[in-house]
């Protein structure tokens, strides 16, 4: 249990104890002190516990394990361990180009002002489709992948700015930066999860530390 | 001596019981790392 979770559990348990006092002896609210206790126990602490709980769950929902906990995502999780550097997500995952514990979220959030919020809204849509609808097969993005998400890390990097493939055409770099030349669909980095090819693939086994 | 709880006391008791139930659900969802836990927790917080 992490430190934050321990604090949250303590807040929840303390709230329950305070509320239990009021449930057992509601007559204490007749006094001034009792009214203050009721305000703290019925409003302040539950609001604090609720807010901290939602925040904890939002943080947890960024984890790779959380995304891969749905059955439909299993193959996408496997594709992160394909032993082939042409698989873009696998390379990012295995070479620590993205944090492994937040691999899905790092590439699939929007790097905009409300990007986190929007990606969580999309997550709710996924939950709806998973439990009440029918997930599309194969799974598709809602809109074409935006270069902005790649450039969040790669922009300014020497490997990106001075790459021979990127500088051969003098217009290419600026078109990529303007999202006019898509990194993943222009024929350069177009092997993404490709879950249809997994049955013939070999997989990287992480060595025990 | 009248020991019957007043209307406000009955309401405080009901509110307390509902809050305790909600907090217990939240406590359970903390050890549950799936999207449904997230939904339950949001529902409780609401």
Tab-separated table of C-alpha atoms in Angstrom:
chain	number	residue	atom	x	y	z
A	1	UNK	CA	0.000	0.000	0.000
A	2	UNK	CA	1.475	3.377	-0.991
A	3	UNK	CA	1.677	6.335	1.384
A	4	UNK	CA	-1.187	8.175	-0.336
A	5	UNK	CA	-3.444	5.132	-0.149
A	6	UNK	CA	-2.642	4.722	3.551
A	7	UNK	CA	-3.643	8.343	4.197
A	8	UNK	CA	-6.849	7.854	2.201
A	9	UNK	CA	-7.750	4.681	4.108
A	10	UNK	CA	-7.096	6.530	7.388
A	11	UNK	CA	-9.367	9.427	6.275
A	12	UNK	CA	-12.137	6.978	5.313
A	13	UNK	CA	-11.896	5.045	8.585
A	14	UNK	CA	-11.785	8.242	10.655
A	15	UNK	CA	-14.852	9.540	8.766
A	16	UNK	CA	-16.700	6.303	9.470
A	17	UNK	CA	-15.893	6.546	13.191
A	18	UNK	CA	-17.082	10.183	13.371
A	19	UNK	CA	-20.272	9.415	11.457
A	20	UNK	CA	-20.906	6.342	13.607
A	21	UNK	CA	-20.833	8.594	16.713
A	22	UNK	CA	-23.592	10.714	15.166
A	23	UNK	CA	-25.625	7.702	14.051
A	24	UNK	CA	-25.489	6.188	17.530
A	25	UNK	CA	-26.106	9.469	19.405
A	26	UNK	CA	-27.853	11.922	17.026
A	27	UNK	CA	-29.066	13.887	20.039
A	28	UNK	CA	-25.572	15.365	20.511
A	29	UNK	CA	-26.286	17.677	17.567
A	30	UNK	CA	-28.528	19.695	19.900
A	31	UNK	CA	-25.384	21.259	21.388
A	32	UNK	CA	-23.095	23.758	19.651
A	33	UNK	CA	-20.185	21.308	19.721
A	34	UNK	CA	-22.421	18.563	18.333
A	35	UNK	CA	-23.448	20.768	15.414
A	36	UNK	CA	-19.807	21.421	14.599
A	37	UNK	CA	-19.079	17.701	14.808
A	38	UNK	CA	-22.009	16.980	12.465
A	39	UNK	CA	-20.716	19.554	9.959
A	40	UNK	CA	-17.242	18.033	9.968
A	41	UNK	CA	-18.410	14.403	10.047
A	42	UNK	CA	-21.218	14.625	7.498
A	43	UNK	CA	-19.753	17.149	5.084
A	44	UNK	CA	-16.052	17.911	5.361
A	45	UNK	CA	-14.599	14.430	5.873
A	46	UNK	CA	-16.859	12.573	3.392
A	47	UNK	CA	-16.129	15.239	0.745
A	48	UNK	CA	-12.415	14.907	1.447
A	49	UNK	CA	-12.572	11.095	1.311
A	50	UNK	CA	-14.649	11.197	-1.912
A	51	UNK	CA	-12.311	13.656	-3.614
A	52	UNK	CA	-9.193	11.764	-2.581
A	53	UNK	CA	-10.768	8.483	-3.697
A	54	UNK	CA	-11.658	9.790	-7.160
A	55	UNK	CA	-8.170	11.265	-7.510
A	56	UNK	CA	-6.622	7.935	-6.481
A	57	UNK	CA	-8.716	6.083	-9.062
A	58	UNK	CA	-7.887	8.583	-11.803
A	59	UNK	CA	-4.171	8.126	-11.076
A	60	UNK	CA	-4.596	4.364	-11.095
A	61	UNK	CA	-6.508	4.492	-14.386
A	62	UNK	CA	-3.303	5.734	-16.051
A	63	UNK	CA	-1.512	2.462	-15.332
A	64	UNK	CA	-0.746	-0.084	-18.025
A	65	UNK	CA	-2.228	-2.893	-15.897
A	66	UNK	CA	-5.498	-0.971	-15.620
A	67	UNK	CA	-5.799	-0.558	-19.415
A	68	UNK	CA	-4.898	-4.190	-20.040
A	69	UNK	CA	-7.321	-5.520	-17.416
A	70	UNK	CA	-10.074	-5.674	-20.057
A	71	UNK	CA	-10.060	-8.862	-22.116
A	72	UNK	CA	-10.283	-6.996	-25.439
A	73	UNK	CA	-6.968	-5.271	-24.703
A	74	UNK	CA	-4.969	-8.477	-24.138
A	75	UNK	CA	-3.480	-8.604	-27.637
A	76	UNK	CA	-2.549	-4.939	-27.427
A	77	UNK	CA	-0.671	-5.715	-24.221
A	78	UNK	CA	1.105	-8.603	-25.957
A	79	UNK	CA	2.104	-6.318	-28.821
A	80	UNK	CA	4.205	-4.312	-26.359
A	81	UNK	CA	6.488	-7.336	-25.963
A	82	UNK	CA	7.007	-8.224	-29.634
A	83	UNK	CA	10.717	-8.717	-30.273
A	84	UNK	CA	10.788	-6.535	-33.380
A	85	UNK	CA	11.959	-2.939	-33.401
A	86	UNK	CA	9.672	-2.051	-36.299
A	87	UNK	CA	6.687	-2.296	-33.899
A	88	UNK	CA	6.552	1.291	-32.646
A	89	UNK	CA	4.756	0.645	-29.305
A	90	UNK	CA	6.977	-2.384	-28.554
A	91	UNK	CA	10.144	-0.327	-29.084
A	92	UNK	CA	8.858	2.468	-26.886
A	93	UNK	CA	7.876	0.019	-24.149
A	94	UNK	CA	10.942	-2.215	-24.171
A	95	UNK	CA	13.528	0.556	-24.491
A	96	UNK	CA	11.919	2.683	-21.758
A	97	UNK	CA	11.066	5.475	-24.190
A	98	UNK	CA	7.796	5.683	-22.248
A	99	UNK	CA	7.336	4.757	-18.575
A	100	UNK	CA	6.356	1.078	-18.647
A	101	UNK	CA	3.827	1.412	-15.865
A	102	UNK	CA	1.960	4.119	-17.837
A	103	UNK	CA	2.768	3.002	-21.384
A	104	UNK	CA	-0.775	3.114	-22.846
A	105	UNK	CA	-1.655	6.424	-21.237
A	106	UNK	CA	1.595	8.149	-22.276
A	107	UNK	CA	0.882	7.675	-25.985
A	108	UNK	CA	-2.923	7.758	-25.907
A	109	UNK	CA	-3.562	10.905	-23.916
A	110	UNK	CA	-3.939	14.249	-25.660
A	111	UNK	CA	-1.180	16.700	-24.825
A	112	UNK	CA	-3.571	19.630	-24.698
A	113	UNK	CA	-5.060	21.748	-21.926
A	114	UNK	CA	-7.895	19.320	-21.136
A	115	UNK	CA	-6.174	16.276	-22.608
A	116	UNK	CA	-6.237	14.243	-19.386
A	117	UNK	CA	-9.920	14.969	-18.876
A	118	UNK	CA	-10.748	14.116	-22.490
A	119	UNK	CA	-8.821	10.865	-22.339
A	120	UNK	CA	-10.722	9.871	-19.182
A	121	UNK	CA	-14.021	10.680	-20.937
A	122	UNK	CA	-12.943	8.414	-23.779
A	123	UNK	CA	-12.133	5.794	-21.137
A	124	UNK	CA	-15.712	6.000	-19.861
A	125	UNK	CA	-16.897	5.426	-23.426
A	126	UNK	CA	-14.696	2.328	-23.535
A	127	UNK	CA	-16.239	1.024	-20.316
A	128	UNK	CA	-19.702	1.617	-21.761
A	129	UNK	CA	-18.781	-0.213	-24.974
A	130	UNK	CA	-17.205	-3.062	-23.006
A	131	UNK	CA	-20.095	-3.725	-20.634
A	132	UNK	CA	-23.177	-2.448	-22.447
A	133	UNK	CA	-22.225	-2.295	-26.117
A	134	UNK	CA	-19.944	-4.152	-28.425
A	135	UNK	CA	-16.300	-3.103	-28.853
A	136	UNK	CA	-15.384	-2.761	-32.536
A	137	UNK	CA	-13.173	-5.533	-33.879
A	138	UNK	CA	-10.451	-4.639	-34.570
A	139	UNK	CA	-10.388	-1.732	-32.129
A	140	UNK	CA	-10.026	1.587	-33.899
A	141	UNK	CA	-9.043	5.044	-32.702
A	142	UNK	CA	-11.848	7.614	-32.656
A	143	UNK	CA	-9.799	9.890	-34.896
A	144	UNK	CA	-6.446	9.693	-36.714
A	145	UNK	CA	-3.470	9.671	-34.357
A	146	UNK	CA	-2.143	13.201	-34.012
A	147	UNK	CA	1.605	13.846	-34.415
A	148	UNK	CA	1.310	16.183	-31.429
A	149	UNK	CA	1.399	13.162	-29.127
A	150	UNK	CA	4.666	11.943	-30.698
A	151	UNK	CA	6.188	15.431	-30.746
A	152	UNK	CA	5.495	15.881	-27.047
A	153	UNK	CA	8.676	13.831	-26.493
A	154	UNK	CA	10.443	13.784	-29.860
A	155	UNK	CA	10.304	17.481	-30.741
A	156	UNK	CA	13.751	19.008	-30.385
A	157	UNK	CA	15.464	15.632	-29.959
A	158	UNK	CA	18.545	15.251	-32.160
A	159	UNK	CA	17.376	11.789	-33.260
A	160	UNK	CA	14.203	13.395	-34.585
A	161	UNK	CA	15.429	16.757	-35.901
A	162	UNK	CA	18.601	15.451	-37.610
A	163	UNK	CA	17.409	12.044	-38.772
A	164	UNK	CA	18.357	11.435	-42.396
A	165	UNK	CA	14.856	10.223	-43.218
A	166	UNK	CA	13.360	13.379	-41.727
A	167	UNK	CA	15.744	15.844	-43.406
A	168	UNK	CA	15.927	14.307	-46.888
A	169	UNK	CA	12.896	16.339	-47.907
A	170	UNK	CA	13.421	19.894	-46.585
A	171	UNK	CA	9.656	20.333	-46.135
A	172	UNK	CA	9.110	17.074	-44.273
A	173	UNK	CA	9.985	18.241	-40.764
A	174	UNK	CA	7.754	21.295	-40.865
A	175	UNK	CA	4.901	19.246	-42.333
A	176	UNK	CA	5.279	16.703	-39.538
A	177	UNK	CA	5.228	19.441	-36.946
A	178	UNK	CA	2.035	20.837	-38.476
A	179	UNK	CA	0.467	17.348	-38.500
A	180	UNK	CA	0.205	17.504	-42.294
A	181	UNK	CA	2.486	14.505	-42.724
A	182	UNK	CA	1.342	11.824	-40.315
A	183	UNK	CA	4.109	9.842	-38.631
A	184	UNK	CA	2.071	6.652	-38.384
A	185	UNK	CA	0.143	6.588	-41.650
A	186	UNK	CA	2.592	8.094	-44.132
A	187	UNK	CA	4.394	4.781	-44.579
A	188	UNK	CA	7.317	5.442	-42.229
A	189	UNK	CA	6.266	4.314	-38.740
A	190	UNK	CA	3.182	2.405	-39.773
A	191	UNK	CA	3.675	-0.812	-37.798
A	192	UNK	CA	1.822	0.027	-34.636
A	193	UNK	CA	0.111	-2.675	-32.554
A	194	UNK	CA	-0.719	-4.838	-35.626
A	195	UNK	CA	-2.360	-7.465	-33.436
A	196	UNK	CA	-3.166	-9.560	-36.522
A	197	UNK	CA	0.528	-10.407	-36.895
A	198	UNK	CA	1.079	-11.551	-33.312
A	199	UNK	CA	0.615	-15.260	-33.917
A	200	UNK	CA	3.832	-15.386	-35.965
A	201	UNK	CA	5.784	-13.026	-33.721
A	202	UNK	CA	8.472	-13.780	-31.164
A	203	UNK	CA	8.242	-12.047	-27.806
A	204	UNK	CA	10.763	-10.357	-25.573
A	205	UNK	CA	11.057	-11.858	-22.110
A	206	UNK	CA	12.051	-9.354	-19.483
A	207	UNK	CA	14.899	-10.711	-17.368
A	208	UNK	CA	14.337	-11.073	-13.659
A	209	UNK	CA	16.241	-8.457	-11.676
B	1	UNK	CA	-38.996	12.000	29.518
B	2	UNK	CA	-39.430	11.825	25.743
B	3	UNK	CA	-36.844	9.463	24.203
B	4	UNK	CA	-38.324	9.447	20.697
B	5	UNK	CA	-35.792	10.817	18.181
B	6	UNK	CA	-36.810	14.057	16.553
B	7	UNK	CA	-37.236	14.438	12.802
B	8	UNK	CA	-33.796	16.035	12.393
B	9	UNK	CA	-32.182	13.270	14.437
B	10	UNK	CA	-33.801	10.613	12.237
B	11	UNK	CA	-32.492	12.419	9.165
B	12	UNK	CA	-28.988	12.678	10.606
B	13	UNK	CA	-29.061	8.969	11.346
B	14	UNK	CA	-30.215	8.125	7.803
B	15	UNK	CA	-27.614	10.449	6.244
B	16	UNK	CA	-24.931	8.890	8.438
B	17	UNK	CA	-25.878	5.350	7.466
B	18	UNK	CA	-25.856	6.236	3.751
B	19	UNK	CA	-22.485	7.960	4.101
B	20	UNK	CA	-20.988	4.994	5.944
B	21	UNK	CA	-22.280	2.656	3.222
B	22	UNK	CA	-20.729	4.901	0.545
B	23	UNK	CA	-17.409	5.097	2.369
B	24	UNK	CA	-17.323	1.313	2.761
B	25	UNK	CA	-17.905	0.908	-1.002
B	26	UNK	CA	-15.077	3.376	-1.623
B	27	UNK	CA	-12.827	1.408	0.750
B	28	UNK	CA	-13.555	-1.818	-1.133
B	29	UNK	CA	-12.891	-0.248	-4.553
B	30	UNK	CA	-9.437	0.889	-3.406
B	31	UNK	CA	-8.224	-2.695	-3.472
B	32	UNK	CA	-9.841	-3.375	-6.835
B	33	UNK	CA	-7.822	-2.222	-9.861
B	34	UNK	CA	-10.379	-2.509	-12.650
B	35	UNK	CA	-12.417	0.076	-14.585
B	36	UNK	CA	-15.598	-0.945	-12.746
B	37	UNK	CA	-13.944	0.075	-9.454
B	38	UNK	CA	-13.394	3.532	-10.942
B	39	UNK	CA	-17.071	3.770	-11.895
B	40	UNK	CA	-18.246	2.603	-8.466
B	41	UNK	CA	-16.012	5.125	-6.723
B	42	UNK	CA	-17.246	7.993	-8.975
B	43	UNK	CA	-20.827	6.929	-8.304
B	44	UNK	CA	-20.225	6.955	-4.537
B	45	UNK	CA	-18.522	10.336	-4.678
B	46	UNK	CA	-21.457	11.716	-6.626
